[in-house]
Coordinates of N, CA, C and O in Angstrom, one line a residue:
X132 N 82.8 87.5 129.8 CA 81.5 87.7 129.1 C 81.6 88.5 127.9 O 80.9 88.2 126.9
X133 N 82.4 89.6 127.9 CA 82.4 90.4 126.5 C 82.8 89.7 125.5 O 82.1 89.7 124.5
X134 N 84.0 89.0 125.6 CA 84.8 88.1 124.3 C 83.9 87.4 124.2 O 83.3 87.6 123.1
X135 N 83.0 86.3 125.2 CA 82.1 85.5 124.4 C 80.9 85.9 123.5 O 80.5 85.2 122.6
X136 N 80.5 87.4 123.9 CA 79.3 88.1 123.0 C 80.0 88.5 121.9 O 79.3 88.1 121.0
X137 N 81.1 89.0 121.5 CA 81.6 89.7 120.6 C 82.2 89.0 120.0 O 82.5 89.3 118.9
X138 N 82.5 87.6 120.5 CA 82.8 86.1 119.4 C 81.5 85.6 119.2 O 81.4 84.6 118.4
X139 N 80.9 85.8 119.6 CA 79.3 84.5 119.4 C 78.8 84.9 118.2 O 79.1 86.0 117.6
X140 N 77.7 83.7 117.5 CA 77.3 84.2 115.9 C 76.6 85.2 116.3 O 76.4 85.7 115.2
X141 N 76.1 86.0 117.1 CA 75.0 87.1 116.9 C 75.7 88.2 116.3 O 75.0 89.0 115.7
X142 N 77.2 88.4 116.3 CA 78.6 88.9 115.9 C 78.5 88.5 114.6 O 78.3 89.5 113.9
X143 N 78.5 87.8 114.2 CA 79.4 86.8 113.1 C 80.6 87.4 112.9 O 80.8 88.0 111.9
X144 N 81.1 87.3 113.4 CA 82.3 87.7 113.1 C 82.9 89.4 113.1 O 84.1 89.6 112.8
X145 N 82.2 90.2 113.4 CA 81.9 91.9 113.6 C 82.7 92.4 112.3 O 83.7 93.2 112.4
X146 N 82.4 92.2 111.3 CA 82.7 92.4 109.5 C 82.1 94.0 110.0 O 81.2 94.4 110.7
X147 N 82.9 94.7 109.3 CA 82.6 96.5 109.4 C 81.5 96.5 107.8 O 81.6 96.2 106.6
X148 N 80.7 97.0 108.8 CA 79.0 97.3 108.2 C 78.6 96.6 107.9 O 78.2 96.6 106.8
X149 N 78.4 95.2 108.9 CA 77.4 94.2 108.6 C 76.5 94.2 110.1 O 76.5 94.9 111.1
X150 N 75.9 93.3 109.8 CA 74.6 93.6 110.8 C 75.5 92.7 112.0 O 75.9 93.5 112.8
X151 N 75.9 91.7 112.3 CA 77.1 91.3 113.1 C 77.8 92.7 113.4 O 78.1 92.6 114.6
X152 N 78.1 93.7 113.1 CA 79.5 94.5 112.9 C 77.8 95.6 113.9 O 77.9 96.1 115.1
X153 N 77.0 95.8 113.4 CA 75.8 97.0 114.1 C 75.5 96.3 115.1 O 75.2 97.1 116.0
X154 N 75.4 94.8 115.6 CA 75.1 94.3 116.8 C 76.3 94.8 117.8 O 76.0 95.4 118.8
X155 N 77.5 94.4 117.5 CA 78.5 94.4 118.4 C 78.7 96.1 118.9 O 79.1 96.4 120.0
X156 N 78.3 97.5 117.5 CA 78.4 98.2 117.7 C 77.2 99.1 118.7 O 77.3 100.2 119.1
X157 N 76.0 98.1 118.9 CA 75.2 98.8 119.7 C 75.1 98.1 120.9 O 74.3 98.5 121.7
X158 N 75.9 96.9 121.2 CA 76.1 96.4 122.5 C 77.4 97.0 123.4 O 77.5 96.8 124.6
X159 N 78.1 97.4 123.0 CA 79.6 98.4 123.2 C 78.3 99.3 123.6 O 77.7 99.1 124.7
X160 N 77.9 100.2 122.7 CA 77.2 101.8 123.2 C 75.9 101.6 124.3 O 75.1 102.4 124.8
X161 N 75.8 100.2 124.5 CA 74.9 100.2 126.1 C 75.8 99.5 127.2 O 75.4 99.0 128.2
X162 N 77.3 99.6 126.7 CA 78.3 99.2 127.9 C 78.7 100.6 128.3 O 78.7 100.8 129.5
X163 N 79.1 101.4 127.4 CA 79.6 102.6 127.4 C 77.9 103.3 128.7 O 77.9 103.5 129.9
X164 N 77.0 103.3 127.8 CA 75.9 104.0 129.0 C 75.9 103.7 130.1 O 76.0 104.3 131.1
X165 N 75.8 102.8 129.9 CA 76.0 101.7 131.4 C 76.4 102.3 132.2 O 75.9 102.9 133.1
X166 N 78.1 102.1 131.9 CA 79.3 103.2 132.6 C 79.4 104.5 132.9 O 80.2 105.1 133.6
X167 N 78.4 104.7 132.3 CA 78.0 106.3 133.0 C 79.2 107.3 131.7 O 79.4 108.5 131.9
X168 N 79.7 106.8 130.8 CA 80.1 107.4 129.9 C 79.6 109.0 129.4 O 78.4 109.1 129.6
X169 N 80.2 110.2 128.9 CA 79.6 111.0 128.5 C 79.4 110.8 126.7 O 80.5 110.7 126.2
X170 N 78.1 110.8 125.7 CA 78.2 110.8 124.5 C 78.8 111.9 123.7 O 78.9 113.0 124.3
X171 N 79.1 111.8 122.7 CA 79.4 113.0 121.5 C 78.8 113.0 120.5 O 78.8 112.4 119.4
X172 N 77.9 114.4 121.2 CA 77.1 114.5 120.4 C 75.7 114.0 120.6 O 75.7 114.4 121.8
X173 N 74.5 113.5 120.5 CA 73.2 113.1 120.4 C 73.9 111.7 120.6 O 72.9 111.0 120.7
X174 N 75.0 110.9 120.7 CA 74.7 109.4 120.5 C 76.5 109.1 120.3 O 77.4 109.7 119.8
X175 N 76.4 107.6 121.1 CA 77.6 106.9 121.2 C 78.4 106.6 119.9 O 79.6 106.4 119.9
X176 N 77.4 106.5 118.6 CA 77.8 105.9 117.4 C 77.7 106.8 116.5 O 76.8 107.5 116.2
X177 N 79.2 106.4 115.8 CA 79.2 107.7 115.0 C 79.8 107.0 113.4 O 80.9 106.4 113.2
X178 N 79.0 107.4 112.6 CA 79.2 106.7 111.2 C 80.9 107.1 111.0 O 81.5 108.1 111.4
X179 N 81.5 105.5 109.8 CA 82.2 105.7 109.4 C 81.8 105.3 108.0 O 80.9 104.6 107.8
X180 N 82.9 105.9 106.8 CA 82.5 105.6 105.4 C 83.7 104.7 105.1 O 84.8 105.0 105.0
X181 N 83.2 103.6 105.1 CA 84.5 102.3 105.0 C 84.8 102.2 103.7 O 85.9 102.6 103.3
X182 N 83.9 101.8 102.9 CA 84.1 102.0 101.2 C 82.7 102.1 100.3 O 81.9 101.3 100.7
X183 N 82.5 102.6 99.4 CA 81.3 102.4 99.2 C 80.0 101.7 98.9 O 79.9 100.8 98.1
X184 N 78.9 102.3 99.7 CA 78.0 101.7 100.1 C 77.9 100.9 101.3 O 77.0 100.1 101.5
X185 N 79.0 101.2 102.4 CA 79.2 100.4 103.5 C 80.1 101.2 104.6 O 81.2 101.7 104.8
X186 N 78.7 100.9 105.2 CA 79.1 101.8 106.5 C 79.2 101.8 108.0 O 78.1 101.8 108.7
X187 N 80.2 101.9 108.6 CA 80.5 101.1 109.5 C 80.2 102.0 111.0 O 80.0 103.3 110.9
X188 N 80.2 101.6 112.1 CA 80.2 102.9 113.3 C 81.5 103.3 114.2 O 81.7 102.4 115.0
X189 N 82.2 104.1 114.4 CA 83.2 103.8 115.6 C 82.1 104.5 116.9 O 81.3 105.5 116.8
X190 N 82.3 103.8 118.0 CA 81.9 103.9 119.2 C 82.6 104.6 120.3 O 83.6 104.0 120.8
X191 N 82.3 105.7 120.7 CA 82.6 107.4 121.2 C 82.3 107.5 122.6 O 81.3 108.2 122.7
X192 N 82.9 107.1 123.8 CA 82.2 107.6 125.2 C 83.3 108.4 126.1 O 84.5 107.9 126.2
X193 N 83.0 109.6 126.8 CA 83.9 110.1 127.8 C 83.8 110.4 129.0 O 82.6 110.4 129.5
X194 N 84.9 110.5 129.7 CA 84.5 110.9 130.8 C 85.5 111.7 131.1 O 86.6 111.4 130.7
X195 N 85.1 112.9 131.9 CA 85.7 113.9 132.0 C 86.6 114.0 133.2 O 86.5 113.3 134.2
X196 N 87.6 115.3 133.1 CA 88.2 115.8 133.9 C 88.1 116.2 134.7 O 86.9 116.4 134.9
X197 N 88.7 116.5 135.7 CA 88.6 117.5 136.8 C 88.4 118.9 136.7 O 89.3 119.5 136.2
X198 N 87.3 119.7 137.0 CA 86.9 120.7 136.6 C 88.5 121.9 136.7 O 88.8 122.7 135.8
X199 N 89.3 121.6 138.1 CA 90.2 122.6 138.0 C 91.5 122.2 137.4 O 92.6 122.7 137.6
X200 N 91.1 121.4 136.6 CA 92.4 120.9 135.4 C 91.9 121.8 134.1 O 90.7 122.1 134.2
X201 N 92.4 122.2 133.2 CA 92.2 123.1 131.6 C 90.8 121.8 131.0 O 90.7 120.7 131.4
X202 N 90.3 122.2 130.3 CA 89.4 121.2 129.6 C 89.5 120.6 128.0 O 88.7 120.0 127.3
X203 N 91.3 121.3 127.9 CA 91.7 120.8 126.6 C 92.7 119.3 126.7 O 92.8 118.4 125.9
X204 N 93.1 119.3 127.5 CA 93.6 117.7 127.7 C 93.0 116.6 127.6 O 91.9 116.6 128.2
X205 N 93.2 115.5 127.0 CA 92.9 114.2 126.3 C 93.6 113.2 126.3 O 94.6 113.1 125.6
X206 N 93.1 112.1 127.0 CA 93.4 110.7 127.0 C 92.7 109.9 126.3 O 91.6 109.6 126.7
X207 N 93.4 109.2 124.6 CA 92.1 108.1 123.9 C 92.3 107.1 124.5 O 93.4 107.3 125.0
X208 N 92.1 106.2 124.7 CA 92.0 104.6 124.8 C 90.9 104.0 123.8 O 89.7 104.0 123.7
X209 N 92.1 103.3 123.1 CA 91.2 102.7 122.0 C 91.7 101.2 121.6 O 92.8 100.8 121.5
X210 N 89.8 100.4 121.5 CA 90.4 99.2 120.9 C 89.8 98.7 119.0 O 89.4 99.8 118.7
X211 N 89.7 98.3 118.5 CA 89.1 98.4 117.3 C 88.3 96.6 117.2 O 89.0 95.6 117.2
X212 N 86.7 96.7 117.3 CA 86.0 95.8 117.6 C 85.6 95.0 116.3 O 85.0 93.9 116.6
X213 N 85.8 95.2 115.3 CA 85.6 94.9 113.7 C 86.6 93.4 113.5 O 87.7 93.3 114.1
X214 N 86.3 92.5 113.0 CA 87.0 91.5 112.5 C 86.6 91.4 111.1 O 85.8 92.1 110.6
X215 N 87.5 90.0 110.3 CA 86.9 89.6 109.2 C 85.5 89.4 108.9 O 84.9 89.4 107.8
X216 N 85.0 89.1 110.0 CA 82.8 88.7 109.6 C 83.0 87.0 109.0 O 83.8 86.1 109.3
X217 N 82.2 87.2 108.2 CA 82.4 86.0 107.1 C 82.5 85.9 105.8 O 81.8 86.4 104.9
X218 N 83.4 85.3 105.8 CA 84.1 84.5 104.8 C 84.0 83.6 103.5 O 85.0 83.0 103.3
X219 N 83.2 83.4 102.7 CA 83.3 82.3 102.1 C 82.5 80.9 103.1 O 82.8 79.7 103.1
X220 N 81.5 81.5 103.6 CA 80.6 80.7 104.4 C 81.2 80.4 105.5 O 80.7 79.4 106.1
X221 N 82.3 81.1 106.2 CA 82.9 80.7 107.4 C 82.8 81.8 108.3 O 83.0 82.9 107.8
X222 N 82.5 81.6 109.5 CA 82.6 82.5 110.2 C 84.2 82.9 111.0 O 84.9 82.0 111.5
X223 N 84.6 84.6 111.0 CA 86.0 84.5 111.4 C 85.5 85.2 113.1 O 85.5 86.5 113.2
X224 N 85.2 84.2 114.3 CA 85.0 85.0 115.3 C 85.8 86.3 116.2 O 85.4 87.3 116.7
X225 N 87.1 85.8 116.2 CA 88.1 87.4 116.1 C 88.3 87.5 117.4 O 88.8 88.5 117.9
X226 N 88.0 86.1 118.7 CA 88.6 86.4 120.4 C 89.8 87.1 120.9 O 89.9 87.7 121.9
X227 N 91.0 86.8 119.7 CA 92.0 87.3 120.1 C 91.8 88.6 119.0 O 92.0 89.6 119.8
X228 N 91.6 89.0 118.0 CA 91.4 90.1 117.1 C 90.5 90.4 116.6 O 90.4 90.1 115.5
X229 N 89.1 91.5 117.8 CA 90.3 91.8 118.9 C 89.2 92.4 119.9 O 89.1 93.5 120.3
X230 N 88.1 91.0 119.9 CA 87.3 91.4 121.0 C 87.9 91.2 122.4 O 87.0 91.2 123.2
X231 N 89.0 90.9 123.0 CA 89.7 90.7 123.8 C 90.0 92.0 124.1 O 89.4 92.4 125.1
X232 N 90.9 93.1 123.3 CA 91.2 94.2 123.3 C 89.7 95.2 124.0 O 89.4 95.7 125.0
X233 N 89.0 95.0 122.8 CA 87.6 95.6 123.5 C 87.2 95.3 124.8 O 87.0 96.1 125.7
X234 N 87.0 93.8 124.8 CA 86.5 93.8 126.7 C 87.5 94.2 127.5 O 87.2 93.9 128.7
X235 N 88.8 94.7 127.4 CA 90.2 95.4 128.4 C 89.4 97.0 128.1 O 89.7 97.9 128.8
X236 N 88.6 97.0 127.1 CA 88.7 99.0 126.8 C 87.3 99.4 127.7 O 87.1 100.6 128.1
X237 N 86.5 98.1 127.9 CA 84.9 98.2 128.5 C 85.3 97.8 130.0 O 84.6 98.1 130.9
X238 N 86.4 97.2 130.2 CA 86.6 96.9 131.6 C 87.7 98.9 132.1 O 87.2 99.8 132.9
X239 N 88.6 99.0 131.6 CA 88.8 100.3 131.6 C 87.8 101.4 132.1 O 87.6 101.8 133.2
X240 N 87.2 101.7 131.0 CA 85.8 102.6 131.0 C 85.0 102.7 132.5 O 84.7 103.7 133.2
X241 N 84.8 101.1 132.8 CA 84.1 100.9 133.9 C 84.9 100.9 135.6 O 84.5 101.0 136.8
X242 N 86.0 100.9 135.0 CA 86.6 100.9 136.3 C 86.7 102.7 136.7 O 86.4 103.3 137.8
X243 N 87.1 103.2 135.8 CA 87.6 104.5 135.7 C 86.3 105.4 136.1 O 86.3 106.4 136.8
X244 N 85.2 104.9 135.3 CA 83.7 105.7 135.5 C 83.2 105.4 137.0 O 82.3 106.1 137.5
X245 N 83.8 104.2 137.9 CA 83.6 104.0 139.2 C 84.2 104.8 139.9 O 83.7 105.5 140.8
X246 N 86.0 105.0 139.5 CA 86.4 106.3 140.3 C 85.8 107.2 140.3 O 85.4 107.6 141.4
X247 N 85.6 107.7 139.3 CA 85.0 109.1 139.5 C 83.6 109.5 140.2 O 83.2 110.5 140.6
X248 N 82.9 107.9 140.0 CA 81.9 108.2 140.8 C 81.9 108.1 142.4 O 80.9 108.2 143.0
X249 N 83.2 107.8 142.8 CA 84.0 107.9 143.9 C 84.5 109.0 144.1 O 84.8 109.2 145.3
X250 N 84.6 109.8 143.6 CA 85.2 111.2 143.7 C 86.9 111.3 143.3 O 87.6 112.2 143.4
X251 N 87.0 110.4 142.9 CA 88.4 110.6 142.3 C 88.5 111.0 141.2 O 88.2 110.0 140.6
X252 N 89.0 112.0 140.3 CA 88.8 112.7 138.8 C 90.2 112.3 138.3 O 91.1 111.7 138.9
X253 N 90.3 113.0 136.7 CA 91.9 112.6 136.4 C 92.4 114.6 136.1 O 91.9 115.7 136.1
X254 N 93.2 114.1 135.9 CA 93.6 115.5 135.1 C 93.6 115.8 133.6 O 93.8 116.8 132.9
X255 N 93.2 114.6 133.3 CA 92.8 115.0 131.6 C 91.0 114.1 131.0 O 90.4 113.3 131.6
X256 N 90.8 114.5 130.1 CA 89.1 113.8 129.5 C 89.6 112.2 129.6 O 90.6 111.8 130.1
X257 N 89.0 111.8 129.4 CA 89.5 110.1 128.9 C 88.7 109.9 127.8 O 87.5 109.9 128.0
X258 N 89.0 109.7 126.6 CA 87.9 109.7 125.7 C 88.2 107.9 125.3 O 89.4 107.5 125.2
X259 N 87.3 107.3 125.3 CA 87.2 105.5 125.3 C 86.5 105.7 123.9 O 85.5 106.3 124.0
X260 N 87.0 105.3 122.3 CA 86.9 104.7 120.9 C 87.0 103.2 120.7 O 88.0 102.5 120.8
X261 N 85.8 102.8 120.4 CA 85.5 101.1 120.0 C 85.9 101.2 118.2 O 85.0 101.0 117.4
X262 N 87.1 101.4 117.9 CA 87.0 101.6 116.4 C 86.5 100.5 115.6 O 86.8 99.3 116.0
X263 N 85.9 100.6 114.4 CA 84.9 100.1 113.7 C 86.3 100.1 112.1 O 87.0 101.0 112.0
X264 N 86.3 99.0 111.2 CA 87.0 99.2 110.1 C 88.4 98.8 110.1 O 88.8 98.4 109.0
X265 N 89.2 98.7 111.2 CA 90.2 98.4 111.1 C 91.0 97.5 109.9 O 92.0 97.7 109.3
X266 N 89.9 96.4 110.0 CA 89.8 95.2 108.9 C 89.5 95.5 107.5 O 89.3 94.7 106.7
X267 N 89.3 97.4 107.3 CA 89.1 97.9 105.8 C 89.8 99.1 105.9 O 89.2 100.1 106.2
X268 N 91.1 99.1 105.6 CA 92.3 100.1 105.8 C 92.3 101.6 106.9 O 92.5 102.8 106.7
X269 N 92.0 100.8 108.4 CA 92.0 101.6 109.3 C 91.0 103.0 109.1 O 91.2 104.2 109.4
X270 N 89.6 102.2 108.3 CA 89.0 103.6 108.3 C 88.2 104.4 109.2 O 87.6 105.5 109.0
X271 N 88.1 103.5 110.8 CA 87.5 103.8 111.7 C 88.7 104.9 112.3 O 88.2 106.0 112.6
X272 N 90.0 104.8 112.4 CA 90.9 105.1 113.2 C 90.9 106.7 112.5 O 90.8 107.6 113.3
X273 N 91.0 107.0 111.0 CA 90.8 107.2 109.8 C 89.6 108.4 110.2 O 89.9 109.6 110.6
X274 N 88.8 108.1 110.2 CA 87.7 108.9 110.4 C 87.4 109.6 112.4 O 86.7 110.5 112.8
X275 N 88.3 108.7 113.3 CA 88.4 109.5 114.0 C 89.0 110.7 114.4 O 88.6 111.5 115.3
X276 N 90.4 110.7 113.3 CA 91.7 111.6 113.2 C 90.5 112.9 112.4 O 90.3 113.9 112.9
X277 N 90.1 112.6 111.5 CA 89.0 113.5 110.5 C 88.0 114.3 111.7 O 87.5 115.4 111.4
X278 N 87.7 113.8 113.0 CA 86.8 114.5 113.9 C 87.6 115.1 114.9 O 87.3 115.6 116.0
X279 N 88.7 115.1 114.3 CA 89.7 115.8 115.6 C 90.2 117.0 114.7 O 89.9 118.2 115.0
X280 N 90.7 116.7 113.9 CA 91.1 117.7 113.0 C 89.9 118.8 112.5 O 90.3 119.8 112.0
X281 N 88.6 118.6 112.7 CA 87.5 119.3 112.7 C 87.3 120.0 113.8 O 86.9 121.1 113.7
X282 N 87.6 119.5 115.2 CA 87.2 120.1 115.9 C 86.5 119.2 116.7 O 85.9 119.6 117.7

């Protein structure tokens, strides 16, 4: 079901900062809720500056540690949900690149957010990134290294 939404035209193609690219990016952040994900910050989606005038979101959910584990350990799992968009009047739907990747990162999330709601924790955060840009010189990945290095 994910590859088919995330290839279908409501997508067009998930082009970073197009309305295709904000659909796929706010259907991810009500998978991530779903899952019982923790946000960062006020909200799942967090702007990227792809190039100017165009702006793209990477999608941010965690789930945490075991309290008697340190709370600086970190696990990313990341897939990058952005394709070509369209083209020259063509749509580039992107099943294999790389909404495929994404529905393995929302099947992850959900499995993992069931253990724990099982009572089984990990020993490190899991932080789950739907990166946004990839398709405009990794500026999702780009801008998540920029939020780490900040803090």
């Amino acid at each position: 079901m994910e590859v088919s939404f995330l290839s279908d035209t409501i997508c067009a193609g998930r082009g970073a900062g197009t309305r295709g690219g904000v659909e796929a990016a706010a259907w991810i952040a009500r998978k991530f809720d779903k899952a019982g994900l923790m946000k960062f910050g006020d909200s799942y989606s967090h702007k990227v500056r792809v190039k100017p005038g165009v702006v793209g979101r990477n999608v941010i959910g965690m789930i945490p540690g075991a309290i008697s584990v340190p709370r600086d350990r970190y696990v990313i799992v990341g897939a990058h949900y952005d394709h070509l968009g369209t083209l020259d009047g063509k749509m580039y739907p992107g099943a294999d690149a790389n909404a495929s990747g994404t529905a393995a990162l929302l099947s992850l999330a959900e499995m993992l957010s069931a253990y724990k709601d099982g009572g089984r924790t990990h020993d490190s955060n899991v932080i789950f990134v739907a990166f946004d840009a990839k398709e405009q010189d990794m500026a999702g990945s780009k801008a998540l290294w920029r939020m780490i290095e900040n803090g």
